[in-house]
Short mmCIF file of C-alpha atoms and ligand atoms in Angstrom, two decimals:
data_model
loop_
_atom_site.label_atom_id
_atom_site.label_comp_id
_atom_site.label_asym_id
_atom_site.label_seq_id
_atom_site.Cartn_x
_atom_site.Cartn_y
_atom_site.Cartn_z
CA UNK Y 1 -28.99 -12.20 -8.98
CA UNK Y 2 -25.80 -14.19 -9.82
CA UNK Y 3 -22.77 -12.08 -10.63
CA UNK Y 4 -20.71 -13.23 -13.63
CA UNK Y 5 -17.06 -13.98 -12.74
CA UNK Y 6 -15.85 -11.40 -15.24
CA UNK Y 7 -18.08 -8.60 -13.98
CA UNK Y 8 -15.67 -5.79 -13.13
CA UNK Y 9 -15.22 -3.64 -10.14
CA UNK Y 10 -15.40 0.04 -11.27
CA UNK Y 11 -13.15 2.63 -9.56
CA UNK Y 12 -13.85 6.29 -10.21
CA UNK Y 13 -11.76 9.42 -9.61
CA UNK Y 14 -11.08 12.71 -11.23
CA UNK Y 15 -7.58 11.58 -12.12
CA UNK Y 16 -4.91 9.05 -10.94
CA UNK Y 17 -5.68 9.41 -7.25
CA UNK Y 18 -8.00 6.40 -7.22
CA UNK Y 19 -4.96 4.17 -7.89
CA UNK Y 20 -4.22 4.45 -4.24
CA UNK Y 21 -7.50 2.78 -3.55
CA UNK Y 22 -7.19 0.34 -6.39
CA UNK Y 23 -3.82 -0.98 -5.22
CA UNK Y 24 -4.94 -2.59 -1.90
CA UNK Y 25 -8.20 -3.88 -3.48
CA UNK Y 26 -6.24 -5.56 -6.26
CA UNK Y 27 -3.92 -7.15 -3.68
CA UNK Y 28 -6.98 -8.58 -1.92
CA UNK Y 29 -8.77 -9.74 -5.15
CA UNK Y 30 -5.89 -10.40 -7.60
CA UNK Y 31 -8.03 -11.87 -10.38
CA UNK Y 32 -10.79 -9.33 -10.31
CA UNK Y 33 -11.48 -7.52 -13.59
CA UNK Y 34 -10.91 -3.76 -13.06
CA UNK Y 35 -12.24 -0.77 -14.82
CA UNK Y 36 -10.54 2.38 -13.61
CA UNK Y 37 -12.34 5.57 -14.69
CA UNK Y 38 -10.88 9.07 -14.47
CA UNK Y 39 -12.78 12.24 -15.27
CA UNK Y 40 -9.87 13.88 -16.98
CA UNK Y 41 -12.22 16.35 -18.73
CA UNK Y 42 -13.50 17.55 -15.32
CA UNK Y 43 -10.16 17.34 -13.50
CA UNK Y 44 -9.51 18.81 -10.95
CA UNK Y 45 -12.48 18.43 -8.66
CA UNK Y 46 -10.96 20.05 -5.62
CA UNK Y 47 -11.42 23.56 -6.92
CA UNK Y 48 -14.92 23.02 -8.12
CA UNK Y 49 -18.17 24.00 -6.43
CA UNK Y 50 -20.41 21.49 -4.61
CA UNK Y 51 -23.07 22.11 -7.27
CA UNK Y 52 -20.76 21.27 -10.15
CA UNK Y 53 -19.56 18.01 -8.55
CA UNK Y 54 -22.99 16.97 -7.44
CA UNK Y 55 -24.25 17.43 -11.01
CA UNK Y 56 -21.37 15.88 -12.86
CA UNK Y 57 -20.37 12.75 -10.77
CA UNK Y 58 -23.75 10.85 -10.70
CA UNK Y 59 -24.28 11.41 -14.46
CA UNK Y 60 -20.80 10.01 -15.28
CA UNK Y 61 -21.24 7.10 -12.98
CA UNK Y 62 -24.57 6.32 -14.67
CA UNK Y 63 -22.90 6.20 -18.07
CA UNK Y 64 -19.99 4.10 -16.80
CA UNK Y 65 -22.26 1.56 -15.15
CA UNK Y 66 -24.38 1.26 -18.36
CA UNK Y 67 -21.29 0.63 -20.46
CA UNK Y 68 -19.23 -1.72 -18.15
CA UNK Y 69 -21.96 -3.33 -16.01
CA UNK Y 70 -19.77 -3.54 -12.86
CA UNK Y 71 -20.67 -5.70 -9.86
CA UNK Y 72 -19.72 -2.76 -7.54
CA UNK Y 73 -18.62 0.83 -7.88
CA UNK Y 74 -15.98 2.57 -5.69
CA UNK Y 75 -15.90 6.36 -5.67
CA UNK Y 76 -12.14 6.44 -5.14
CA UNK Y 77 -12.20 10.21 -4.54
CA UNK Y 78 -12.80 12.06 -1.26
CA UNK Y 79 -14.12 15.16 -2.98
CA UNK Y 80 -16.74 13.32 -5.01
CA UNK Y 81 -17.67 11.05 -2.02
CA UNK Y 82 -18.10 13.78 0.59
CA UNK Y 83 -20.25 15.80 -1.83
CA UNK Y 84 -22.08 13.34 -4.12
CA UNK Y 85 -22.11 9.83 -2.51
CA UNK Y 86 -25.88 9.97 -1.64
CA UNK Y 87 -26.78 11.19 -5.15
CA UNK Y 88 -24.69 8.41 -6.77
CA UNK Y 89 -26.28 5.76 -4.50
CA UNK Y 90 -29.69 7.00 -5.44
CA UNK Y 91 -28.97 6.92 -9.16
CA UNK Y 92 -27.39 3.43 -9.35
CA UNK Y 93 -28.71 -0.10 -8.60
CA UNK Y 94 -25.40 -1.64 -7.61
CA UNK Y 95 -23.46 -1.22 -4.29
CA UNK Y 96 -21.49 1.95 -4.17
CA UNK Y 97 -18.47 2.28 -1.84
CA UNK Y 98 -17.32 5.82 -0.93
CA UNK Y 99 -13.95 7.21 0.20
CA UNK Y 100 -14.13 9.48 3.19
CA UNK Y 101 -11.35 10.98 5.25
CA UNK Y 102 -9.69 8.50 7.62
CA UNK Y 103 -10.35 10.71 10.69
CA UNK Y 104 -11.23 7.83 13.01
CA UNK Y 105 -7.89 5.96 12.74
CA UNK Y 106 -5.99 9.31 12.96
CA UNK Y 107 -7.85 10.18 16.16
CA UNK Y 108 -7.11 6.65 17.59
CA UNK Y 109 -3.41 6.92 16.65
CA UNK Y 110 -2.65 10.50 17.66
CA UNK Y 111 -0.67 10.71 20.89
CA UNK Y 112 -0.28 14.48 20.87
CA UNK Y 113 -4.06 14.87 20.21
CA UNK Y 114 -3.25 17.20 17.37
CA UNK Y 115 -3.79 15.82 13.87
CA UNK Y 116 -4.17 17.26 10.40
CA UNK Y 117 -6.62 16.68 7.52
CA UNK Y 118 -4.89 17.30 4.23
CA UNK Y 119 -7.37 17.23 1.31
CA UNK Y 120 -8.66 19.26 -1.49
CA UNK Y 121 -10.16 22.73 -0.84
CA UNK Y 122 -13.59 21.28 -1.55
CA UNK Y 123 -13.20 18.32 0.85
CA UNK Y 124 -11.79 20.19 3.89
CA UNK Y 125 -14.77 22.58 3.86
CA UNK Y 126 -17.46 19.80 3.85
CA UNK Y 127 -19.87 19.40 6.79
CA UNK Y 128 -19.11 15.62 6.49
CA UNK Y 129 -15.59 16.41 7.74
CA UNK Y 130 -17.10 18.46 10.65
CA UNK Y 131 -19.21 15.51 11.59
CA UNK Y 132 -16.33 12.95 11.45
CA UNK Y 133 -14.08 15.35 13.51
CA UNK Y 134 -16.84 15.85 16.13
CA UNK Y 135 -17.62 12.13 16.31
CA UNK Y 136 -14.12 10.70 16.48
CA UNK Y 137 -11.80 13.60 17.46
CA UNK Y 138 -13.76 15.60 19.97
CA UNK Y 139 -10.78 15.73 22.31
CA UNK Y 140 -8.30 16.58 19.55
CA UNK Y 141 -7.21 19.71 17.74
CA UNK Y 142 -8.16 18.88 14.10
CA UNK Y 143 -6.26 21.13 11.65
CA UNK Y 144 -7.33 21.28 8.01
CA UNK Y 145 -5.67 22.40 4.83
CA UNK Y 146 -6.57 22.11 1.16
CA UNK Y 147 -3.87 21.74 -1.54
CA UNK Y 148 -4.52 21.75 -5.27
CA UNK Y 149 -0.83 21.76 -5.95
CA UNK Y 150 -0.31 18.39 -4.24
CA UNK Y 151 -3.00 16.86 -6.56
CA UNK Y 152 -0.99 18.13 -9.47
CA UNK Y 153 2.23 16.78 -7.99
CA UNK Y 154 0.72 13.24 -7.80
CA UNK Y 155 -0.41 13.47 -11.45
CA UNK Y 156 3.16 14.63 -12.42
CA UNK Y 157 4.76 11.84 -10.51
CA UNK Y 158 2.77 9.23 -12.36
CA UNK Y 159 3.60 10.87 -15.65
CA UNK Y 160 7.31 10.42 -14.65
CA UNK Y 161 8.11 14.07 -14.42
CA UNK Y 162 10.68 15.76 -12.16
CA UNK Y 163 9.08 16.90 -8.92
CA UNK Y 164 9.51 20.13 -7.04
CA UNK Y 165 10.02 19.22 -3.32
CA UNK Y 166 8.71 22.67 -2.31
CA UNK Y 167 5.17 21.52 -3.20
CA UNK Y 168 5.06 18.78 -0.48
CA UNK Y 169 6.76 21.15 1.93
CA UNK Y 170 4.21 23.92 1.37
CA UNK Y 171 1.28 21.57 1.71
CA UNK Y 172 2.55 20.32 5.10
CA UNK Y 173 3.35 23.86 6.16
CA UNK Y 174 -0.35 24.76 5.57
CA UNK Y 175 -1.01 22.51 8.62
CA UNK Y 176 2.06 22.92 10.69
CA UNK Y 177 1.96 26.74 10.59
CA UNK Y 178 -1.54 26.77 12.20
CA UNK Y 179 -1.81 27.19 16.03
CA UNK Y 180 -0.86 23.80 17.58
CA UNK Y 181 0.67 22.56 14.29
CA UNK Y 182 4.06 22.00 15.79
CA UNK Y 183 2.51 19.20 17.94
CA UNK Y 184 0.75 17.54 15.00
CA UNK Y 185 1.78 13.82 14.92
CA UNK Y 186 -0.72 12.33 12.33
CA UNK Y 187 -1.99 13.54 8.98
CA UNK Y 188 -5.05 12.15 7.28
CA UNK Y 189 -4.44 11.94 3.62
CA UNK Y 190 -7.97 12.96 2.72
CA UNK Y 191 -7.47 13.04 -1.02
CA UNK Y 192 -6.79 9.87 -2.90
CA UNK Y 193 -3.99 11.53 -4.83
CA UNK Y 194 -1.96 12.10 -1.65
CA UNK Y 195 -0.90 8.54 -0.79
CA UNK Y 196 0.79 8.51 -4.15
CA UNK Y 197 3.11 11.23 -2.87
CA UNK Y 198 3.45 10.03 0.72
CA UNK Y 199 7.15 9.55 0.34
CA UNK Y 200 7.57 13.12 -0.78
CA UNK Y 201 5.44 14.38 2.18
CA UNK Y 202 7.40 12.22 4.68
CA UNK Y 203 10.69 13.51 3.28
CA UNK Y 204 9.37 17.12 3.67
CA UNK Y 205 8.17 16.69 7.24
CA UNK Y 206 10.19 18.70 9.82
CA UNK Y 207 9.41 16.19 12.58
CA UNK Y 208 8.03 12.63 12.70
CA UNK Y 209 4.44 12.50 11.27
CA UNK Y 210 2.37 9.41 10.64
CA UNK Y 211 0.08 9.31 7.58
CA UNK Y 212 -3.23 7.48 7.29
CA UNK Y 213 -5.70 6.94 4.45
CA UNK Y 214 -8.63 4.76 3.67
CA UNK Y 215 -7.30 2.31 1.07
CA UNK Y 216 -7.11 -0.84 3.32
CA UNK Y 217 -10.47 -0.26 4.84
CA UNK Y 218 -12.00 0.10 1.41
CA UNK Y 219 -10.46 -3.18 0.29
CA UNK Y 220 -11.96 -4.91 3.33
CA UNK Y 221 -15.40 -3.29 2.52
CA UNK Y 222 -15.16 -4.61 -1.12
CA UNK Y 223 -14.32 -8.10 0.13
CA UNK Y 224 -17.40 -7.97 2.48
CA UNK Y 225 -19.77 -6.72 -0.21
CA UNK Y 226 -18.67 -9.35 -2.75
CA UNK Y 227 -18.56 -12.28 -0.35
CA UNK Y 228 -19.63 -15.52 -2.14
CA UNK Y 229 -19.28 -13.98 -5.65
CA UNK Y 230 -17.25 -15.75 -8.43
CA UNK Y 231 -14.04 -14.28 -9.85
CA UNK Y 232 -11.95 -15.10 -12.99
CA UNK Y 233 -9.48 -17.99 -12.49
CA UNK Y 234 -6.54 -15.97 -13.63
CA UNK Y 235 -5.79 -12.20 -13.43
CA UNK Y 236 -7.85 -10.40 -16.08
CA UNK Y 237 -6.52 -7.42 -18.10
CA UNK Y 238 -7.83 -4.13 -16.73
CA UNK Y 239 -8.96 -1.02 -18.55
CA UNK Y 240 -8.46 2.69 -17.72
CA UNK Y 241 -11.19 4.91 -19.17
CA UNK Y 242 -10.88 8.65 -19.43
CA UNK Y 243 -13.41 11.25 -20.23
CA UNK Y 244 -10.79 12.97 -22.42
CA UNK Y 245 -7.57 11.42 -23.75
CA UNK Y 246 -4.70 13.89 -24.44
CA UNK Y 247 -0.97 13.79 -24.20
CA UNK Y 248 -1.08 13.97 -20.42
CA UNK Y 249 -3.18 10.83 -20.30
CA UNK Y 250 -0.89 9.14 -22.83
CA UNK Y 251 2.08 9.83 -20.62
CA UNK Y 252 0.40 7.87 -17.78
CA UNK Y 253 0.45 4.67 -19.76
CA UNK Y 254 3.59 3.04 -18.11
CA UNK Y 255 2.32 3.86 -14.51
CA UNK Y 256 -1.22 2.52 -15.36
CA UNK Y 257 0.31 -0.73 -16.57
CA UNK Y 258 1.92 -1.32 -13.17
CA UNK Y 259 -1.59 -1.34 -11.76
CA UNK Y 260 -2.64 -3.93 -14.36
CA UNK Y 261 -4.40 -1.36 -16.58
CA UNK Y 262 -3.18 -2.20 -19.99
CA UNK Y 263 -5.86 -0.59 -22.11
CA UNK Y 264 -6.75 3.10 -22.32
CA UNK Y 265 -10.34 3.87 -23.52
CA UNK Y 266 -12.44 7.05 -23.85
CA UNK Y 267 -15.86 7.40 -22.33
N1 DGL O 1 -8.56 12.45 -5.84
C1 DGL O 1 -9.53 13.44 -5.50
C2 DGL O 1 -9.92 13.39 -3.99
O1 DGL O 1 -9.74 12.30 -3.41
C3 DGL O 1 -9.68 14.74 -6.06
C4 DGL O 1 -8.50 15.49 -6.66
C5 DGL O 1 -8.98 16.65 -7.54
O2 DGL O 1 -9.47 16.40 -8.68
O3 DGL O 1 -8.87 17.79 -7.07
O4 DGL O 1 -10.34 14.32 -3.37
#
């Protein structure tokens, strides 16, 4: 089937985290029409149960696809991807790209053979993470820590609020204070919110630590899956759609505009 040039790419997250995935994709496909969806009514995902996420995410994606008819959907959320990717794929008839922790590059880059996985509580306990660690980091010590406060920090940063440096410090300490943590030289940002506060994390690190995440890899995957498709001639205005619009969402407006998302809609 031919894909219309203005058919959008849909990005989905619980909040603003997916913008860290959207940014490299937009750089690769600057005229693509973007619909960025955030489940503000269900935010945060990281403290929810597997059952809640597995029930909520495919249903929402179904409604979004019906409304916006995207050419491709990106689950720009590690929590939703590690729990619900298969359910979403089964429910949709378009390609679905997931975001999973960038454990492979961290294992390749770590010289000390100790690296951390910093995600949400829900992500770091997933068997999916066990499998990635066993497959790519079998000779490494893989430390894990879940931080809900860091997710809130990223949201606050995009609302333009003053940030408490203790939050990034505490999140890193959750890894460093574990046995072997003093030798940790890489951290996987296994929640899409966390690249948005990478600067704060780097500033809080007591020694040199490299950070990796999946944004660039996902942009390459999108390019591959859309090869040969047509795109608008000029950059198309993007929309941010929220499951609930309140004053916190309104405060995101200036930040969203810097990602080309000029319109706010409610699902
Ligand atoms: N951005 C999400 C992730 O990648 C989830 C954050 C949350 O809602 O807890 O895991």
